[in-house]
Amino acid sequence: MSHAVTEAPGQPARPQGKPALSEGKKAERKLGLLLCAPAALVMLAVTGYPIIYSIWLSLQRYDLRFPDERQFVGLDNYVAVLSNSYWWTAFGTTMFITVVSVAIELVLGMALALIMHRTLVGRGLVRTVTLIPYGIVTVVAAFSWFYAWTPETGYLANALAGDGAPLTEQWPSLWIIILAEVWKTTPFMALLLMAGLALVPDDLLKAASVDGANAWQRFSKVMVPVMKPAILVALLFRTLDAFRVFDNIFVLTNGANDTGSVSMQTYNNLIKGLNLGIGSAMAVLIFVTVALIAFIFIKVFGTAAPGSDQGSKR
Amino acid sequence: MAIGGAVTPGRKAKWAIIDIIVVVYALVPVLWIVSLSFKTKDTLADGNFIPRDWTLQNYADIFATDEFIRPLINSLGISIIATLIAVVLGMMAAYAIARLDFPGKKALVGVSLLIAMFPQISLVTPLFNIERELGLFDTWPGLILPYITFALPLAIYTLSAFFREIPWELEKAAKMDGATPGQAFWKVIAPLAAPGVFTTAILVFIFCWNDFLFAISLTSTEASRTVPAALSFFTGTSQFEDPTGTISAAAVVITIPIILFVLFFQRRIVAGLTSGAVKG
């Protein structure tokens, strides 16, 4: 990743550069490429190559416990995964957690954004404490929830769960996972939404108020339309992030009682099964699902990817 | 912003109550793990939110064992190195994106966006095998590399948003005085960009400090296991002991840096998180 490596590919392009380019322009282009090359190389080397490699692995029978039986099997691994009920259970669980937690986060995040934006007292305090769930290590928060819901040890289990052990049953576990996800990521959602709130002109709100709009009308007819791009970006980011859910499930239930996500299943398959072929097929399927979600957001809802038009600005 | 006389004591009180709700929401889970970490072994399972008997024993226990100290050193070393590299590479790329005209700029922005959304689990299986073959499995670089990669989009977005607000004319003036574009970057823009760079470094550090998935998949021993991963292997001082107290104490220790960042740099973190997300 040193400069010496990156300089080489930049050089050959220069002689055939358009003759109209001035010395300054040429130097600028060269510097631009040089400055970006290290970051681009690292990102491509660590994501681009492995994803292509995992497509290749996914077409093979490749189990580290039986390395000699490695052979090309075409789409067999995909057939094996897609016809497996565990995979679809994990997929359904992941989708459920994603949709429910993002929906709750949107409502709570909007409320929190309005509070941070408009509160008359303690604005600094509210913003500071809000950042704690955002910054805290997910595993730490997950342990806090885990012990809170452990019978006898936990204040929540004792107060709310009676004699039961909520983390040993499927539905209570799922709701606790969602609770942990929502607690941790609502502040991030709120911060993104607050940035959108800042774009709503005060004059517009005052004008609406003068015209007799009540608080709800000002919110739904003035704020939300102006904030729409920010809302969509926040939803896109959080949806893709929620789909990766892993840490909370690992600590809270370790995937027991059908509470595992697709990430959990891929991890278990790798660490416990050491089956690289099947694991890679799962990796590719998750990648394709995430790409589809992003595609739907960008094409159907018209989410402007952040930064997409920043580049062309200058 | 408060508008003149509209602020009545009643409205203030209403907001104060709402503020308190937010504070409770944010702090209760944190205070609970803090409380557990101070409980004695006998009272750990009593379910009281506030400890009846206070003790520092859990902290003494974790700092007496390599089971915690090694991962703590790993976490610090790996996160700091990954942050430094990601911020330097991100600075270079963000400067180019914000200030220079060159082919492939859109592609770079697009690629970093893709990586920001990338499902990390998709990399775990292939990286596991690649790192095994390259001898990077269970080493510091084996974690630093993926951390840099996933931190770079964050660094590039945040930094280019900050860089765009730096007065452009100063760089021109420096160039007129005979500075090369490189000199203009390091001597003029870099000092002006320092606050933005610092903010980005905090965000990137929090990201690396937080990671669990890579840490648990790409490590197997204390040679490189970080604290979040090590926590899930904690067994307490002896194998048959309930690790609740020690896990809580370790959890509190790795939360301290986050609390310090949040307390001292709240404004910057909020600015950094919001600037990258919404294009100006």
Coordinates of C-alpha atoms in Angstrom, one line a residue:
Chain A
M1 CA 0.0 0.0 0.0
S2 CA 3.0 2.3 -0.3
H3 CA 3.3 5.2 -2.7
A4 CA 5.9 3.4 -4.8
V5 CA 3.4 0.7 -5.8
T6 CA 0.7 3.1 -6.7
E7 CA 2.8 5.4 -8.8
A8 CA 3.4 2.8 -11.4
P9 CA -0.1 2.5 -12.8
G10 CA -0.6 6.3 -12.9
Q11 CA 2.4 6.9 -15.1
P12 CA 1.6 5.1 -18.4
A13 CA -1.6 7.0 -18.8
R14 CA 0.1 10.3 -19.0
P15 CA 1.8 10.3 -22.4
Q16 CA -1.5 9.6 -24.2
G17 CA -3.4 12.2 -22.1
K18 CA -5.4 14.7 -24.1
P19 CA -3.1 17.3 -25.6
A20 CA -5.4 20.1 -24.5
L21 CA -4.6 19.5 -20.9
S22 CA -2.4 22.2 -19.4
E23 CA 0.5 21.3 -17.2
G24 CA -1.5 22.3 -14.1
K25 CA -4.4 20.2 -15.1
K26 CA -2.2 17.2 -15.7
A27 CA -0.5 17.6 -12.4
E28 CA -3.9 17.9 -10.7
R29 CA -5.2 14.7 -12.3
K30 CA -2.1 12.9 -11.4
L31 CA -2.2 14.1 -7.8
G32 CA -5.9 13.2 -7.6
L33 CA -5.2 9.6 -8.8
L34 CA -2.2 9.3 -6.5
L35 CA -4.0 10.4 -3.5
C36 CA -7.0 8.1 -4.0
A37 CA -5.0 5.0 -5.1
P38 CA -4.0 3.7 -1.6
A39 CA -7.5 3.9 -0.3
A40 CA -9.0 2.4 -3.4
L41 CA -6.5 -0.4 -3.5
V42 CA -7.1 -1.4 0.2
M43 CA -10.8 -1.3 -0.3
L44 CA -10.7 -3.4 -3.4
A45 CA -8.2 -5.9 -2.1
V46 CA -10.1 -6.6 1.1
T47 CA -13.6 -6.7 -0.3
G48 CA -13.5 -7.1 -4.1
Y49 CA -11.1 -10.0 -4.2
P50 CA -12.7 -12.0 -1.4
I51 CA -16.2 -11.6 -2.8
I52 CA -15.0 -13.0 -6.2
Y53 CA -13.1 -15.7 -4.4
S54 CA -16.2 -16.6 -2.4
I55 CA -18.2 -17.0 -5.6
W56 CA -15.5 -19.4 -6.8
L57 CA -15.5 -21.2 -3.4
S58 CA -19.3 -21.4 -3.5
L59 CA -19.2 -23.6 -6.6
Q60 CA -17.0 -26.2 -4.9
R61 CA -17.4 -28.9 -2.4
Y62 CA -14.9 -27.7 0.1
D63 CA -15.0 -28.9 3.7
L64 CA -11.9 -28.1 5.8
R65 CA -12.4 -31.3 7.7
F66 CA -12.2 -33.3 4.5
P67 CA -9.9 -31.2 2.3
D68 CA -9.1 -34.1 -0.1
E69 CA -12.7 -34.3 -1.2
R70 CA -12.5 -30.8 -2.7
Q71 CA -14.2 -30.7 -6.1
F72 CA -16.2 -28.5 -8.5
V73 CA -19.9 -29.1 -7.9
G74 CA -21.6 -26.2 -9.8
L75 CA -24.6 -24.8 -8.1
D76 CA -25.1 -27.8 -5.7
N77 CA -24.2 -25.7 -2.6
Y78 CA -26.9 -23.1 -3.5
V79 CA -29.4 -25.9 -4.0
A80 CA -28.4 -27.3 -0.6
V81 CA -28.7 -23.9 1.2
L82 CA -32.0 -22.8 -0.5
S83 CA -33.7 -26.2 0.1
N84 CA -32.7 -26.1 3.8
S85 CA -35.4 -25.1 6.2
Y86 CA -32.9 -23.7 8.7
W87 CA -31.7 -21.2 6.1
W88 CA -35.3 -20.0 5.5
T89 CA -36.0 -19.8 9.2
A90 CA -32.9 -17.7 9.7
F91 CA -33.9 -15.6 6.7
G92 CA -37.4 -15.0 8.0
T93 CA -36.0 -14.2 11.5
T94 CA -33.5 -11.7 10.0
M95 CA -36.2 -10.0 7.9
F96 CA -38.6 -9.8 10.9
I97 CA -36.0 -8.3 13.1
T98 CA -34.9 -5.9 10.4
V99 CA -38.4 -4.6 9.5
V100 CA -39.7 -4.3 13.0
S101 CA -36.7 -2.7 14.5
V102 CA -36.2 -0.2 11.7
A103 CA -39.9 0.7 11.9
I104 CA -39.7 1.3 15.6
E105 CA -36.4 3.2 15.2
L106 CA -37.9 5.5 12.6
V107 CA -40.7 6.6 15.0
L108 CA -38.5 6.8 18.1
G109 CA -35.6 8.4 16.1
M110 CA -37.9 11.1 14.7
A111 CA -39.1 11.8 18.2
L112 CA -35.6 11.9 19.5
A113 CA -34.5 14.1 16.6
L114 CA -37.3 16.6 17.3
I115 CA -36.3 16.6 21.0
M116 CA -32.6 17.2 20.3
H117 CA -33.5 19.9 17.7
R118 CA -36.1 21.8 19.7
T119 CA -35.6 21.3 23.4
L120 CA -35.4 24.6 25.3
V121 CA -33.4 23.2 28.2
G122 CA -30.5 20.9 28.4
R123 CA -29.8 20.6 24.7
G124 CA -26.1 19.7 25.3
L125 CA -27.1 17.1 27.9
V126 CA -29.6 15.4 25.7
R127 CA -27.2 15.2 22.8
T128 CA -24.4 13.9 25.0
V129 CA -26.4 11.1 26.6
T130 CA -27.9 10.2 23.2
L131 CA -24.4 9.5 21.9
I132 CA -23.8 6.9 24.6
P133 CA -26.0 4.1 23.1
Y134 CA -24.5 5.0 19.7
G135 CA -20.9 4.7 20.9
I136 CA -21.1 1.8 23.4
V137 CA -19.7 -1.5 22.3
T138 CA -22.7 -3.6 21.0
V139 CA -21.5 -6.6 22.9
V140 CA -21.4 -4.7 26.2
A141 CA -24.9 -3.5 25.7
A142 CA -26.0 -7.0 24.8
F143 CA -24.6 -8.3 28.0
S144 CA -26.4 -5.7 29.9
W145 CA -29.7 -6.8 28.3
F146 CA -28.8 -10.4 28.8
Y147 CA -28.3 -10.1 32.5
A148 CA -31.3 -7.8 32.8
W149 CA -33.4 -10.6 31.4
T150 CA -31.7 -13.5 33.3
P151 CA -34.1 -14.9 35.9
E152 CA -33.2 -13.8 39.5
T153 CA -30.2 -11.8 38.4
G154 CA -32.0 -9.3 36.3
Y155 CA -34.2 -6.4 37.3
L156 CA -36.3 -6.7 34.1
A157 CA -36.8 -10.4 34.4
N158 CA -37.9 -10.1 38.0
A159 CA -40.2 -7.3 37.3
L160 CA -41.8 -8.4 34.1
A161 CA -41.2 -12.0 33.3
G162 CA -42.6 -13.7 36.5
D163 CA -41.2 -17.2 36.8
G164 CA -40.3 -17.6 33.1
A165 CA -37.0 -17.3 31.4
P166 CA -37.7 -15.1 28.4
L167 CA -34.4 -15.8 26.7
T168 CA -35.2 -19.5 26.4
E169 CA -38.3 -19.0 24.4
Q170 CA -38.5 -17.9 20.8
W171 CA -40.9 -14.9 20.8
P172 CA -39.7 -13.3 24.0
S173 CA -36.1 -13.7 22.8
L174 CA -36.9 -12.0 19.4
W175 CA -38.5 -9.1 21.1
I176 CA -35.6 -8.7 23.5
I177 CA -33.2 -8.8 20.5
I178 CA -35.3 -6.1 18.8
L179 CA -35.3 -4.1 22.1
A180 CA -31.5 -4.3 22.2
E181 CA -31.2 -3.3 18.5
V182 CA -33.6 -0.4 18.9
W183 CA -31.9 0.9 22.0
K184 CA -28.5 0.9 20.4
T185 CA -29.3 2.3 17.0
T186 CA -32.1 4.8 17.5
P187 CA -29.6 7.6 18.3
F188 CA -27.9 7.1 15.0
M189 CA -31.2 7.2 13.2
A190 CA -32.1 10.4 15.2
L191 CA -28.8 12.1 14.3
L192 CA -29.3 11.5 10.6
L193 CA -32.9 12.7 10.9
M194 CA -31.7 15.8 12.9
A195 CA -29.4 16.7 10.0
G196 CA -32.5 16.7 7.8
L197 CA -34.5 18.7 10.4
A198 CA -31.9 21.4 10.2
L199 CA -32.7 21.9 6.5
V200 CA -36.3 22.8 7.2
P201 CA -36.5 26.6 7.0
D202 CA -38.0 28.2 10.1
D203 CA -39.8 30.7 7.9
L204 CA -41.7 27.9 6.2
L205 CA -42.9 26.6 9.6
K206 CA -43.9 30.1 10.7
A207 CA -45.8 30.7 7.5
A208 CA -47.7 27.4 7.9
S209 CA -48.4 28.3 11.5
V210 CA -49.8 31.7 10.4
D211 CA -52.0 29.9 7.8
G212 CA -53.5 27.9 10.7
A213 CA -51.7 24.6 10.4
N214 CA -51.6 22.7 13.7
A215 CA -48.5 21.0 15.0
W216 CA -49.3 17.6 13.3
Q217 CA -50.0 19.3 10.0
R218 CA -46.8 21.3 10.2
F219 CA -44.9 18.1 10.9
S220 CA -46.6 15.9 8.2
K221 CA -47.1 18.6 5.5
V222 CA -44.0 20.8 5.9
M223 CA -41.2 18.9 7.7
V224 CA -41.6 15.4 6.4
P225 CA -41.6 16.4 2.7
V226 CA -38.5 18.6 3.2
M227 CA -36.8 15.9 5.1
K228 CA -37.7 13.1 2.7
P229 CA -34.2 12.6 1.3
A230 CA -32.7 12.5 4.8
I231 CA -35.4 10.0 6.0
L232 CA -34.7 7.7 3.0
V233 CA -31.0 7.8 3.5
A234 CA -31.4 7.0 7.2
L235 CA -33.8 4.1 6.4
L236 CA -31.5 2.7 3.8
F237 CA -28.5 2.7 6.1
R238 CA -30.3 1.3 9.0
T239 CA -32.1 -1.4 7.0
L240 CA -28.8 -2.7 5.6
D241 CA -27.2 -2.5 9.0
A242 CA -30.1 -4.2 10.7
F243 CA -30.0 -7.0 8.1
R244 CA -26.4 -7.8 9.3
V245 CA -27.6 -8.3 12.9
F246 CA -25.1 -10.6 14.7
D247 CA -23.6 -9.3 18.0
N248 CA -26.8 -9.0 19.9
I249 CA -28.1 -12.4 18.9
F250 CA -24.7 -14.0 19.6
V251 CA -24.8 -12.8 23.2
L252 CA -28.5 -12.9 24.0
T253 CA -29.5 -16.3 22.6
N254 CA -26.6 -17.6 20.5
G255 CA -29.2 -18.4 17.9
A256 CA -31.1 -20.9 20.1
N257 CA -34.9 -21.5 19.6
D258 CA -34.9 -20.3 16.0
T259 CA -33.6 -16.9 16.9
G260 CA -30.5 -17.0 14.7
S261 CA -30.0 -14.5 11.8
V262 CA -28.4 -15.3 8.4
S263 CA -25.2 -13.8 9.8
M264 CA -25.3 -16.2 12.7
Q265 CA -25.9 -19.1 10.5
T266 CA -23.1 -18.3 8.2
Y267 CA -20.8 -17.8 11.2
N268 CA -21.8 -21.2 12.7
N269 CA -21.4 -22.9 9.5
L270 CA -17.8 -21.6 9.2
I271 CA -16.6 -22.0 12.8
K272 CA -18.5 -25.1 13.8
G273 CA -18.9 -26.8 10.4
L274 CA -15.7 -25.6 8.7
N275 CA -17.6 -26.0 5.4
L276 CA -16.2 -23.3 3.1
G277 CA -18.3 -24.3 0.1
I278 CA -21.7 -23.9 1.9
G279 CA -20.5 -20.9 3.9
S280 CA -19.5 -19.1 0.7
A281 CA -22.8 -19.9 -0.9
M282 CA -24.5 -18.3 2.1
A283 CA -22.1 -15.3 1.9
V284 CA -23.0 -14.8 -1.8
L285 CA -26.8 -15.1 -1.1
I286 CA -26.6 -12.5 1.7
F287 CA -24.6 -10.2 -0.6
V288 CA -27.2 -10.5 -3.3
T289 CA -30.0 -9.9 -0.8
V290 CA -28.4 -6.7 0.5
A291 CA -27.7 -5.5 -3.1
L292 CA -31.4 -6.1 -3.9
I293 CA -32.5 -4.1 -0.8
A294 CA -30.2 -1.2 -1.8
F295 CA -31.4 -1.4 -5.4
I296 CA -35.1 -1.2 -4.3
F297 CA -34.4 1.8 -2.1
I298 CA -32.4 3.6 -4.7
K299 CA -34.6 2.8 -7.8
V300 CA -38.1 2.5 -6.3
F301 CA -38.0 5.1 -3.5
G302 CA -35.5 7.3 -5.3
T303 CA -33.1 7.5 -2.3
A304 CA -30.2 9.7 -3.3
A305 CA -27.2 7.9 -2.2
P306 CA -25.2 10.2 0.0
G307 CA -22.2 11.6 -1.7
S308 CA -23.4 10.5 -5.1
D309 CA -23.6 14.0 -6.4
Q310 CA -20.9 15.4 -4.2
G311 CA -18.3 14.1 -6.5
S312 CA -19.6 16.0 -9.5
K313 CA -19.9 19.2 -7.6
R314 CA -16.4 20.5 -8.3
Chain B
M1 CA -33.7 28.4 18.9
A2 CA -35.8 30.0 21.6
I3 CA -37.8 32.9 20.3
G4 CA -37.9 35.8 22.8
G5 CA -40.8 35.8 25.2
A6 CA -42.3 32.5 24.1
V7 CA -40.2 30.6 26.7
T8 CA -42.5 30.2 29.7
P9 CA -41.6 28.3 32.8
G10 CA -44.3 25.8 31.9
R11 CA -42.8 25.1 28.5
K12 CA -39.4 24.8 30.2
A13 CA -40.7 22.3 32.7
K14 CA -42.3 20.2 29.9
W15 CA -39.0 20.0 28.0
A16 CA -37.2 19.2 31.2
I17 CA -39.4 16.2 31.8
I18 CA -38.9 15.0 28.2
D19 CA -35.1 15.5 28.7
I20 CA -35.2 13.3 31.7
I21 CA -37.0 10.6 29.8
V22 CA -34.3 10.6 27.2
V23 CA -31.6 10.5 29.9
V24 CA -33.2 7.5 31.6
Y25 CA -33.6 5.8 28.2
A26 CA -29.9 6.2 27.4
L27 CA -28.4 5.5 30.8
V28 CA -30.3 2.7 32.4
P29 CA -28.7 -0.2 30.5
V30 CA -25.3 1.4 31.1
L31 CA -25.9 1.9 34.8
W32 CA -27.1 -1.6 35.1
I33 CA -23.9 -3.1 33.9
V34 CA -22.0 -0.7 36.1
S35 CA -24.0 -1.8 39.1
L36 CA -23.4 -5.5 38.3
S37 CA -19.7 -4.9 38.1
F38 CA -19.7 -3.5 41.7
K39 CA -21.8 -6.3 43.2
T40 CA -20.2 -8.9 45.5
K41 CA -20.4 -12.5 44.5
D42 CA -23.2 -13.2 47.0
T43 CA -25.4 -10.4 45.8
L44 CA -24.9 -10.7 42.1
A45 CA -28.0 -12.7 41.6
D46 CA -30.3 -10.7 43.8
G47 CA -31.8 -8.7 41.0
N48 CA -31.4 -5.3 42.8
F49 CA -30.7 -2.4 40.4
I50 CA -28.4 -0.8 43.0
P51 CA -25.8 -3.1 44.7
R52 CA -26.4 -3.8 48.4
D53 CA -22.8 -4.6 49.0
W54 CA -20.2 -2.8 47.0
T55 CA -16.9 -4.3 46.0
L56 CA -13.9 -3.7 43.7
Q57 CA -13.1 -7.4 43.6
N58 CA -14.4 -7.9 40.0
Y59 CA -12.0 -5.2 38.8
A60 CA -9.2 -6.6 40.8
D61 CA -9.9 -10.1 39.3
I62 CA -9.9 -9.0 35.6
F63 CA -6.7 -7.0 36.0
A64 CA -5.0 -10.0 37.6
T65 CA -5.5 -12.2 34.5
D66 CA -4.1 -12.3 31.0
E67 CA -7.5 -13.3 29.9
F68 CA -8.4 -9.7 30.1
I69 CA -5.2 -7.7 29.8
R70 CA -4.0 -9.3 26.6
P71 CA -7.3 -8.7 24.8
L72 CA -7.3 -5.1 26.1
I73 CA -3.8 -4.5 24.7
N74 CA -5.0 -6.1 21.4
S75 CA -8.1 -3.9 21.3
L76 CA -6.1 -0.8 21.9
G77 CA -3.3 -1.6 19.5
I78 CA -5.4 -2.8 16.7
S79 CA -8.0 0.0 17.0
I80 CA -5.3 2.7 17.2
I81 CA -3.2 1.4 14.3
A82 CA -6.3 0.8 12.1
T83 CA -7.6 4.3 12.9
L84 CA -4.3 6.0 12.1
I85 CA -4.0 4.3 8.7
A86 CA -7.6 4.7 7.8
V87 CA -7.5 8.4 8.6
V88 CA -4.3 9.1 6.7
L89 CA -5.6 7.2 3.6
G90 CA -9.0 8.7 4.0
M91 CA -7.5 12.2 4.2
M92 CA -5.6 11.8 1.0
A93 CA -8.7 10.4 -0.9
A94 CA -11.1 13.0 0.7
Y95 CA -8.8 15.9 -0.3
A96 CA -8.7 14.6 -3.9
I97 CA -12.5 14.2 -3.9
A98 CA -13.2 17.6 -2.4
R99 CA -10.6 19.6 -4.2
L100 CA -9.3 18.0 -7.4
D101 CA -10.6 17.1 -10.8
F102 CA -9.6 13.7 -11.9
P103 CA -11.0 10.7 -13.8
G104 CA -12.5 7.9 -11.7
K105 CA -13.7 10.2 -8.9
K106 CA -17.3 9.1 -9.2
A107 CA -16.2 5.4 -9.3
L108 CA -14.3 5.9 -6.0
V109 CA -17.3 7.5 -4.3
G110 CA -19.5 4.7 -5.6
V111 CA -17.1 2.0 -4.4
S112 CA -16.9 3.5 -0.9
L113 CA -20.6 3.7 -0.7
L114 CA -20.9 0.1 -1.7
I115 CA -18.5 -0.9 1.0
A116 CA -20.4 1.1 3.6
M117 CA -23.4 -1.0 2.8
F118 CA -21.5 -4.3 2.4
P119 CA -22.7 -7.2 4.5
Q120 CA -19.6 -7.9 6.5
I121 CA -20.5 -11.5 7.1
S122 CA -20.1 -12.1 3.4
L123 CA -16.4 -11.5 3.8
V124 CA -15.9 -13.6 6.8
T125 CA -15.8 -17.0 5.1
P126 CA -13.5 -16.0 2.2
L127 CA -11.3 -13.9 4.5
F128 CA -11.0 -16.7 6.9
N129 CA -9.6 -18.9 4.2
I130 CA -7.4 -16.3 2.6
E131 CA -5.9 -15.2 5.9
R132 CA -5.3 -18.8 6.9
E133 CA -3.3 -19.3 3.7
L134 CA -1.4 -16.0 4.0
G135 CA -0.6 -16.6 7.7
L136 CA -2.6 -13.5 8.7
F137 CA -5.2 -15.5 10.6
D138 CA -5.1 -14.7 14.3
T139 CA -2.7 -11.8 13.9
W140 CA -3.0 -8.0 14.4
P141 CA -2.8 -7.2 10.7
G142 CA -5.4 -9.9 10.0
L143 CA -7.9 -7.6 11.9
I144 CA -6.4 -4.3 11.0
L145 CA -6.9 -4.8 7.3
P146 CA -10.7 -5.4 7.4
Y147 CA -11.1 -2.6 9.9
I148 CA -9.3 -0.1 7.7
T149 CA -11.4 -1.2 4.8
F150 CA -14.7 -0.7 6.5
A151 CA -13.6 2.5 8.2
L152 CA -12.5 4.1 5.0
P153 CA -15.9 4.9 3.6
L154 CA -16.8 6.6 6.9
A155 CA -13.5 8.4 6.9
I156 CA -13.7 9.5 3.3
Y157 CA -17.3 10.9 3.6
T158 CA -16.8 12.7 6.9
L159 CA -13.5 14.2 5.8
S160 CA -14.6 15.3 2.4
A161 CA -17.6 17.0 4.0
F162 CA -15.2 18.8 6.4
F163 CA -12.7 19.6 3.6
R164 CA -15.3 21.2 1.5
E165 CA -15.8 23.9 4.1
I166 CA -12.1 24.9 4.2
P167 CA -11.4 28.3 2.5
W168 CA -10.3 27.4 -0.9
E169 CA -8.5 30.7 -1.6
L170 CA -5.9 30.0 1.0
E171 CA -4.6 27.1 -1.0
K172 CA -4.6 29.2 -4.2
A173 CA -2.6 31.9 -2.4
A174 CA -0.1 29.3 -1.2
K175 CA 0.2 28.0 -4.8
M176 CA 0.8 31.6 -6.0
D177 CA 3.5 31.9 -3.5
G178 CA 5.2 29.0 -5.2
A179 CA 3.9 26.0 -3.2
T180 CA 3.3 22.8 -5.1
P181 CA -0.2 21.2 -4.8
G182 CA 1.4 18.7 -2.4
Q183 CA 2.9 21.5 -0.2
A184 CA -0.5 23.3 -0.3
F185 CA -2.1 20.2 1.1
W186 CA 0.3 19.5 3.9
K187 CA 1.2 23.1 4.9
V188 CA -2.0 25.0 4.4
I189 CA -5.0 22.7 4.3
A190 CA -3.9 20.0 6.8
P191 CA -3.7 22.4 9.8
L192 CA -7.1 23.9 8.9
A193 CA -8.5 20.4 8.6
A194 CA -7.2 19.2 11.9
P195 CA -10.5 19.5 13.8
G196 CA -12.3 17.5 11.1
V197 CA -9.5 14.9 11.0
F198 CA -9.7 14.6 14.8
T199 CA -13.5 14.1 14.7
T200 CA -13.1 11.5 12.0
A201 CA -10.5 9.7 14.0
I202 CA -12.9 9.4 17.0
L203 CA -15.7 8.0 14.8
V204 CA -13.3 5.5 13.1
F205 CA -11.9 4.5 16.5
I206 CA -15.4 3.9 17.9
F207 CA -16.1 1.7 14.9
C208 CA -13.0 -0.4 15.3
W209 CA -13.4 -0.6 19.1
N210 CA -16.9 -1.9 18.6
D211 CA -16.3 -4.7 16.1
F212 CA -17.3 -8.2 17.1
L213 CA -17.9 -10.2 14.0
F214 CA -14.4 -10.0 12.5
A215 CA -12.8 -10.2 16.0
I216 CA -14.5 -13.5 16.7
S217 CA -14.2 -15.0 13.3
L218 CA -10.6 -14.1 12.4
T219 CA -8.9 -14.8 15.7
S220 CA -8.5 -18.0 17.7
T221 CA -6.2 -17.1 20.6
E222 CA -5.1 -14.3 22.9
A223 CA -2.5 -13.3 20.3
S224 CA -5.1 -11.1 18.6
R225 CA -8.4 -11.6 20.2
T226 CA -10.0 -8.2 21.2
V227 CA -12.0 -7.5 24.3
P228 CA -15.5 -7.8 22.7
A229 CA -14.6 -11.2 21.4
A230 CA -12.8 -12.2 24.6
L231 CA -15.8 -11.3 26.7
S232 CA -17.8 -14.1 25.2
F233 CA -15.1 -16.6 26.3
F234 CA -14.8 -15.3 29.8
T235 CA -15.1 -18.0 32.4
G236 CA -14.3 -16.1 35.6
T237 CA -11.2 -16.6 37.8
S238 CA -11.8 -20.3 38.1
Q239 CA -13.6 -22.5 35.5
F240 CA -16.6 -23.2 37.7
E241 CA -17.3 -19.7 38.7
D242 CA -20.1 -17.6 37.3
P243 CA -18.5 -14.9 35.2
T244 CA -21.2 -12.3 35.5
G245 CA -19.2 -10.0 37.7
T246 CA -16.0 -10.2 35.7
I247 CA -17.8 -9.8 32.4
S248 CA -19.5 -6.7 33.7
A249 CA -16.3 -5.2 35.0
A250 CA -14.5 -5.8 31.7
A251 CA -17.5 -4.4 29.9
V252 CA -17.4 -1.2 32.0
V253 CA -13.6 -0.8 31.4
I254 CA -14.1 -0.9 27.6
T255 CA -17.0 1.6 27.9
I256 CA -14.8 4.2 29.6
P257 CA -13.1 5.5 26.4
I258 CA -16.5 5.8 24.7
I259 CA -17.9 7.8 27.7
L260 CA -14.8 10.1 27.7
F261 CA -15.1 10.8 23.9
V262 CA -18.8 11.5 24.3
L263 CA -18.4 13.8 27.3
F264 CA -15.5 15.8 25.8
F265 CA -16.3 15.8 22.1
Q266 CA -20.1 15.7 21.9
R267 CA -20.4 18.6 19.5
R268 CA -17.7 17.3 17.2
I269 CA -19.2 13.8 17.1
V270 CA -22.6 15.1 16.3
A271 CA -21.2 17.4 13.6
G272 CA -19.2 14.5 12.1
L273 CA -22.0 12.1 12.0
T274 CA -24.4 14.5 10.5
S275 CA -22.1 16.2 8.0
G276 CA -21.3 13.0 6.1
A277 CA -24.9 11.9 5.9
V278 CA -26.6 14.9 4.4
K279 CA -25.0 16.5 1.5
G280 CA -24.8 20.3 1.9

